[in-house]
Short mmCIF file of C-alpha atoms in Angstrom, two decimals:
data_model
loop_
_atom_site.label_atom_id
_atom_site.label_comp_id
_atom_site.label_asym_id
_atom_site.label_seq_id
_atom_site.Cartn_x
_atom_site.Cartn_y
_atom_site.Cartn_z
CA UNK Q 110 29.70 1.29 89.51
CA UNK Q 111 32.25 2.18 91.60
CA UNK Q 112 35.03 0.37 90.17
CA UNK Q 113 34.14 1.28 86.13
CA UNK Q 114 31.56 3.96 85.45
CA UNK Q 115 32.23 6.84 88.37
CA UNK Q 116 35.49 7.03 87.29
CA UNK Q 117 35.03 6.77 83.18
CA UNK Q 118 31.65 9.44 83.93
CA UNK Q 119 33.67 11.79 85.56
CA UNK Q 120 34.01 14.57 82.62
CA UNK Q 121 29.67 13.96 82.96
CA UNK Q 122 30.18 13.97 86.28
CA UNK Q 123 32.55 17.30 87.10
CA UNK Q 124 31.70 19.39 83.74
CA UNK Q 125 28.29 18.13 82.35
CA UNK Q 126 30.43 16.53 79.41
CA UNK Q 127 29.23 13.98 77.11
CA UNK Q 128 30.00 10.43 77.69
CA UNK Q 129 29.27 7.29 75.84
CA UNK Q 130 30.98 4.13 77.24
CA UNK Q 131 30.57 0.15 75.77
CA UNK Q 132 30.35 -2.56 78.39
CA UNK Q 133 30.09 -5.80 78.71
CA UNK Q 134 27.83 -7.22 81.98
CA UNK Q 135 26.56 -10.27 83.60
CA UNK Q 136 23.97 -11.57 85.85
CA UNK Q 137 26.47 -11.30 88.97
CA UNK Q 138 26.86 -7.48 88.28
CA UNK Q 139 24.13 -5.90 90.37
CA UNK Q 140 22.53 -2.67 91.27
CA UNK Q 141 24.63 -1.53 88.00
CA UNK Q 142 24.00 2.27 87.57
CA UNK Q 143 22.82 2.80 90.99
CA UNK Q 144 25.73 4.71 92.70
CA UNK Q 145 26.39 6.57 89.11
CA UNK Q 146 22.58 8.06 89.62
CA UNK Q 147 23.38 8.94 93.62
CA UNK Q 148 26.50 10.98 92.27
CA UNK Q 149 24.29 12.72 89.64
CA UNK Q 150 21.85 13.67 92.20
CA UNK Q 151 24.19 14.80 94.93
CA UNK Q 152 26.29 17.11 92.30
CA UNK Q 153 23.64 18.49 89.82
CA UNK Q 154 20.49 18.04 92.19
CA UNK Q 155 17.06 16.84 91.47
CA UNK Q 156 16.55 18.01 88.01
CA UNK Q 157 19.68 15.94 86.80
CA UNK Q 158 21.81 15.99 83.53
CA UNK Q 159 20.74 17.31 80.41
CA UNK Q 160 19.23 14.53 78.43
CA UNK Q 161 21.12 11.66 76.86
CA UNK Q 162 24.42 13.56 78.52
CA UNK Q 163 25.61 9.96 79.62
CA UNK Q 164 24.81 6.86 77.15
CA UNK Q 165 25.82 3.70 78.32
CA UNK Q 166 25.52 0.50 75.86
CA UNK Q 167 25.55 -3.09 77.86
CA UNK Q 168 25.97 -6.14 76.51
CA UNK Q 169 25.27 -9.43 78.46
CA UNK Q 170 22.65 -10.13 81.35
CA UNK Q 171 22.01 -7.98 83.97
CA UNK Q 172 21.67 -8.97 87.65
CA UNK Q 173 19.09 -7.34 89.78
CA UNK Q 174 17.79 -3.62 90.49
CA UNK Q 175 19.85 -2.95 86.56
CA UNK Q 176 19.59 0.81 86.18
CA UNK Q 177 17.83 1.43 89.80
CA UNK Q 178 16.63 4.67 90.43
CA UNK Q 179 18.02 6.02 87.61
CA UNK Q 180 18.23 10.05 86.64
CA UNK Q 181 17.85 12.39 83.90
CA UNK Q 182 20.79 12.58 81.71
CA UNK Q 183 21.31 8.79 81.47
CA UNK Q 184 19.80 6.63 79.01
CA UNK Q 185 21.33 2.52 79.57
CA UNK Q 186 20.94 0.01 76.31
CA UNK Q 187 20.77 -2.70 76.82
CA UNK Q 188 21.75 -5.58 74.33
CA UNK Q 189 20.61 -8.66 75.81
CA UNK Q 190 18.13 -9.34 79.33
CA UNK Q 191 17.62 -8.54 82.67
CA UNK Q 192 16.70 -10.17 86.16
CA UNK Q 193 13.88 -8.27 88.42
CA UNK Q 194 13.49 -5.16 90.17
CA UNK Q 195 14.98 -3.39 86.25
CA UNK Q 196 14.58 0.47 86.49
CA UNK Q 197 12.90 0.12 89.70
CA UNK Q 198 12.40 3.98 91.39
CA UNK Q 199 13.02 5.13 87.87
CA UNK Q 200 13.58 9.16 88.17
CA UNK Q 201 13.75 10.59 85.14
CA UNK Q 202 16.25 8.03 83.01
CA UNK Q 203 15.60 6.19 80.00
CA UNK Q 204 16.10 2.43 80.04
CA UNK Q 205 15.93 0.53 76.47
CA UNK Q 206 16.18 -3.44 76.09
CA UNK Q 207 16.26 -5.74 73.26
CA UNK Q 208 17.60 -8.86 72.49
CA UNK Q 209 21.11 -9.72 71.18
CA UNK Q 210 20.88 -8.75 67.83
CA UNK Q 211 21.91 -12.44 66.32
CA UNK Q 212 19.19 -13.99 68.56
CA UNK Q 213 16.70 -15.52 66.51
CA UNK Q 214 13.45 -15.92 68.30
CA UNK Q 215 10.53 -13.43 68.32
CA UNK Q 216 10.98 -11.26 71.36
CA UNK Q 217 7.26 -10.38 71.01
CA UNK Q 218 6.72 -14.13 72.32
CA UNK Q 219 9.79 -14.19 75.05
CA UNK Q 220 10.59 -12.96 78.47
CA UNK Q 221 13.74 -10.31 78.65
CA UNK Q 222 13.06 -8.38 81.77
CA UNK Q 223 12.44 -10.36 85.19
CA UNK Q 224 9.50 -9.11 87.87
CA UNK Q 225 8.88 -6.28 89.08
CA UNK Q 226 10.00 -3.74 86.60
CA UNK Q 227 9.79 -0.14 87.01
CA UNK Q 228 8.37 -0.59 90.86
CA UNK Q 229 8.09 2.98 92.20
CA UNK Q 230 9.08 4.79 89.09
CA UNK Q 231 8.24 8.53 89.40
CA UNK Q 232 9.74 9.75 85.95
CA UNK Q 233 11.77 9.15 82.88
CA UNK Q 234 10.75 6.02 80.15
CA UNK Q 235 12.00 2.71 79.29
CA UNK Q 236 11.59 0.63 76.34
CA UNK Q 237 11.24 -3.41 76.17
CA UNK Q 238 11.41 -5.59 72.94
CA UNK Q 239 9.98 -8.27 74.89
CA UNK Q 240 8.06 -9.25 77.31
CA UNK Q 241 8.21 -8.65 80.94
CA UNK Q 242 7.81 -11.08 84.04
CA UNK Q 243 4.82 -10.34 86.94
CA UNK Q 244 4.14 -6.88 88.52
CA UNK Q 245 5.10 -4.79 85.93
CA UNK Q 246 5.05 -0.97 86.67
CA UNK Q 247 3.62 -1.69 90.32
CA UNK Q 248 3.35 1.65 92.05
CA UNK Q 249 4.50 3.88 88.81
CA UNK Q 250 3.62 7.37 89.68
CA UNK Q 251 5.10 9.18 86.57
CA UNK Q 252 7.06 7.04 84.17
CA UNK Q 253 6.35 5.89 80.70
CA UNK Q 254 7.00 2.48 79.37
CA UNK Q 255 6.59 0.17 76.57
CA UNK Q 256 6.99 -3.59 76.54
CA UNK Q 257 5.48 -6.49 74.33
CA UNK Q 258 3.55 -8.34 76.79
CA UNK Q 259 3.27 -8.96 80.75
CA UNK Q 260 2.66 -11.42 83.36
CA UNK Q 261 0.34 -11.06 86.31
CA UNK Q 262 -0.74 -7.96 88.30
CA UNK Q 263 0.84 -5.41 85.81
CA UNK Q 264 0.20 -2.04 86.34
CA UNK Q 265 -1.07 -2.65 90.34
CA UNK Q 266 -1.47 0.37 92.42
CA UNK Q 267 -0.37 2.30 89.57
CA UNK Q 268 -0.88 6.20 90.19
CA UNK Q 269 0.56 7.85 87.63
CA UNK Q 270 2.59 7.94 83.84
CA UNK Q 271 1.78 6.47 81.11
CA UNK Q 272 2.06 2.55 79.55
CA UNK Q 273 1.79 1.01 76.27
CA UNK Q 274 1.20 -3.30 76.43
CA UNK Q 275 1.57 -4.76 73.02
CA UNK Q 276 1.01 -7.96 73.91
CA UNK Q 277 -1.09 -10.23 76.35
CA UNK Q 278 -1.27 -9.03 80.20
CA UNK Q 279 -1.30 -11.75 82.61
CA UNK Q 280 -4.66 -11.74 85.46
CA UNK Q 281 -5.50 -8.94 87.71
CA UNK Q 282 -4.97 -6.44 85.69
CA UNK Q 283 -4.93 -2.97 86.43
CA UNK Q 284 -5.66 -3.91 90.45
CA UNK Q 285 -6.01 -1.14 92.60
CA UNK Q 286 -4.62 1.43 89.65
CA UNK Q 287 -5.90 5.05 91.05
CA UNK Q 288 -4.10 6.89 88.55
CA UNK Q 289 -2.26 7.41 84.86
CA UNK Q 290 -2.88 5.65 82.12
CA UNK Q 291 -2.79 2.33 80.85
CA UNK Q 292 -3.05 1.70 76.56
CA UNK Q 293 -3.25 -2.26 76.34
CA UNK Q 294 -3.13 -3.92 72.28
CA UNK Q 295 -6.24 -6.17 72.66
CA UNK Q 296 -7.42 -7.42 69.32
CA UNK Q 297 -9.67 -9.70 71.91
CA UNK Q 298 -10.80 -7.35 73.95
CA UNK Q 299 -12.93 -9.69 75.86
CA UNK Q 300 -9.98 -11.88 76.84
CA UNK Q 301 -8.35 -8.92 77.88
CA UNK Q 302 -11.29 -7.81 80.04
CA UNK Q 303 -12.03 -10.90 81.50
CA UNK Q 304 -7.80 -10.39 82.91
CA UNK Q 305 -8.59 -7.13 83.93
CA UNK Q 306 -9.50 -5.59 87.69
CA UNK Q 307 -12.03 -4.16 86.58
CA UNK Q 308 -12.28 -2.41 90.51
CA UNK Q 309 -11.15 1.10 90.48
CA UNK Q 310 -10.88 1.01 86.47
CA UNK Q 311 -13.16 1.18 83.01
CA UNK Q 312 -12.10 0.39 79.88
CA UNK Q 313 -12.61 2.63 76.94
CA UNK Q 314 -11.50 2.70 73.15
CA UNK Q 315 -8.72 5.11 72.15
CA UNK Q 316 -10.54 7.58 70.24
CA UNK Q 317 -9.60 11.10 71.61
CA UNK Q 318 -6.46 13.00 69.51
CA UNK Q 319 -5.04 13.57 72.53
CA UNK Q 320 -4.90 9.90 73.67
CA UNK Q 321 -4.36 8.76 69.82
CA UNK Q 322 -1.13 11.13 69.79
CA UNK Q 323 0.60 10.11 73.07
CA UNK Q 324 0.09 6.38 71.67
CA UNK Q 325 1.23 6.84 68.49
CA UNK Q 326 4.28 9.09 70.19
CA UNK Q 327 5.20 6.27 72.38
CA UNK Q 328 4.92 3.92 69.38
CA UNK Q 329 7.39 5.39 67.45
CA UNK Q 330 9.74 6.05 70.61
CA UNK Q 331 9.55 2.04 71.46
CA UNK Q 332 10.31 1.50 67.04
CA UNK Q 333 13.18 4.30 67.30
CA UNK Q 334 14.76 3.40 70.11
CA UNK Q 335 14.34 -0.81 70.12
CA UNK Q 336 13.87 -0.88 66.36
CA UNK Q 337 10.65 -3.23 67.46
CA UNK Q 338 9.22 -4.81 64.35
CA UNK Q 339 5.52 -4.97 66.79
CA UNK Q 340 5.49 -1.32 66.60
CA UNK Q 341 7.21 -0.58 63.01
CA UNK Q 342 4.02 -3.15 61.73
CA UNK Q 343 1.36 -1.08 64.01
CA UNK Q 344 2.79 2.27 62.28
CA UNK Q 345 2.31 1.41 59.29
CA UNK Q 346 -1.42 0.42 59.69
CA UNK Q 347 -2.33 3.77 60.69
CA UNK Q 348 -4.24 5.49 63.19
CA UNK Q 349 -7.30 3.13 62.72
CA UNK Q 350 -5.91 0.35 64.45
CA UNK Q 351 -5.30 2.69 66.96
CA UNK Q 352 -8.60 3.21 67.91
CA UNK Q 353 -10.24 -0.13 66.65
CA UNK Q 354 -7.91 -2.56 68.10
CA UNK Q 355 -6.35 -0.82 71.40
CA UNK Q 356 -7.99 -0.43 74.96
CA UNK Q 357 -7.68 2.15 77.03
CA UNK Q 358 -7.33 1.46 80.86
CA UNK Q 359 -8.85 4.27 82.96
CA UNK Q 360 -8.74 4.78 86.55
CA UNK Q 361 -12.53 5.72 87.24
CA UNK Q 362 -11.22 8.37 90.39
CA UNK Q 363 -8.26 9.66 88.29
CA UNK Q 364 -11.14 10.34 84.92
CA UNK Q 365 -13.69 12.23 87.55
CA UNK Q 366 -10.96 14.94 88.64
CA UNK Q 367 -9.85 15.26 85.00
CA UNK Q 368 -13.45 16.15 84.11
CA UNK Q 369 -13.63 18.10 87.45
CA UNK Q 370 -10.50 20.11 86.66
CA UNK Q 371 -11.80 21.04 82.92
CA UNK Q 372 -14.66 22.29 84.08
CA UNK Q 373 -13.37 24.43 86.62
CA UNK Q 374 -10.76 25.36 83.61
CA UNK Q 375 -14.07 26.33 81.72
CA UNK Q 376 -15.29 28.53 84.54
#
């Protein structure tokens, strides 16, 4: 950071200018965005740039903690994969990953972002054409995210934000999740249950607007922004599949002071 994107965000940086920068970046290149966000923070405080003011495009693999903590203002593409810990304290950012755009597997059915994604995020989103590694989204507390599949423990002490899984989840599920919101793509929904923590959670079908229209939001977001041919073929099926073929992951404490808070709204 220090070396290459301080210095080439500095019109972001001292003016609020727009910046857009290509860069190349490999798994030995750690932490990458990390002191860019601390600058951010300590010159334009808490609430950050204005969105999409900096847009970074990587190409390459990333090393560890890629796009830590990162702020409002940024959004980081990146063409390629990632090792663990991507986007972890995520505060307000946008992350997006895809494969390299010659590859020519299905990133539906491949690993592209290591373990522990998005651990401790409290805002912003991030998008994954692929699938990610174990503990996905541990401790999120207010970001939203889209990915194509996940290993074990995703979503674990989750308390907040909102994630879409379009793909299979690994076991323990959902473990110790007390709040936000989890939509899973489950045309078994038995095998997903029997994967699920089914502790602090129940498991509904999406059939409220409200919860059909944030899905269907995020789905186009992940199909904008990753160009993910899982969500373009979702789309186009319409809002039935929605509701027929996706589960919605509930934290039972988090649903009771909903219901509690609309009826005091009612009141």
């Amino acid at each position: 950071d220090q070396v290459v994107l301080l210095e080439r965000c500095r019109p972001a940086l001292d003016q609020g200018e727009k910046v857009c920068l290509d860069l190349s970046i490999k798994n030995t290149n750690r932490a990458v965005g990390t002191m860019l966000g601390h600058e951010i923070m300590k010159r334009w405080g808490e609430a950050g740039l204005p969105d999409n003011t900096i847009h970074l495009r990587f190409q390459g693999s990333a090393g560890q903690s890629f796009c830590a903590w990162l702020p409002a203002g940024v959004t980081a593409v990146l063409e390629g994969d990632a090792n663990d810990y991507v986007g972890k304290g995520l505060s307000g950012g946008r992350i997006v990953t895809y494969p390299p755009n010659n590859s020519t597997f299905a990133a539906q059915d491949n690993i592209l972002v290591g373990n522990v994604v998005l651990y401790g995020a409290t805002g912003g989103q991030a998008f994954f054409r692929g699938r990610a590694a174990e503990r996905f989204c541990i401790r999120n507390s207010g970001a939203s995210a889209v990915v194509e599949g996940v290993g074990d423990h995703g979503c674990e002490y989750m308390t907040g934000g909102r994630v879409v899984i379009l793909g299979p989840t690994g076991r323990n599920f959902a473990a110790g999740m007390s709040g936000g919101i989890a939509y899973v793509w489950a045309p078994e929904p038995d095998v997903f249950r029997s994967r699920c923590n089914l502790g602090m959670v129940e498991l509904e079908r999406v059939h409220d607007g409200e919860d059909i229209a944030e899905l269907a939001t995020l789905l186009s977001l992940h199909a904008r922004y990753t160009d993910s041919s899982v969500a373009l073929n979702l789309i186009e099926q319409g809002e039935e599949i929605l509701c027929n073929e996706f589960v919605k992951v509930m934290p039972v404490d988090y649903k009771n002071a909903l219901a509690k808070q609309a009826a005091g709204f009612r009141q």
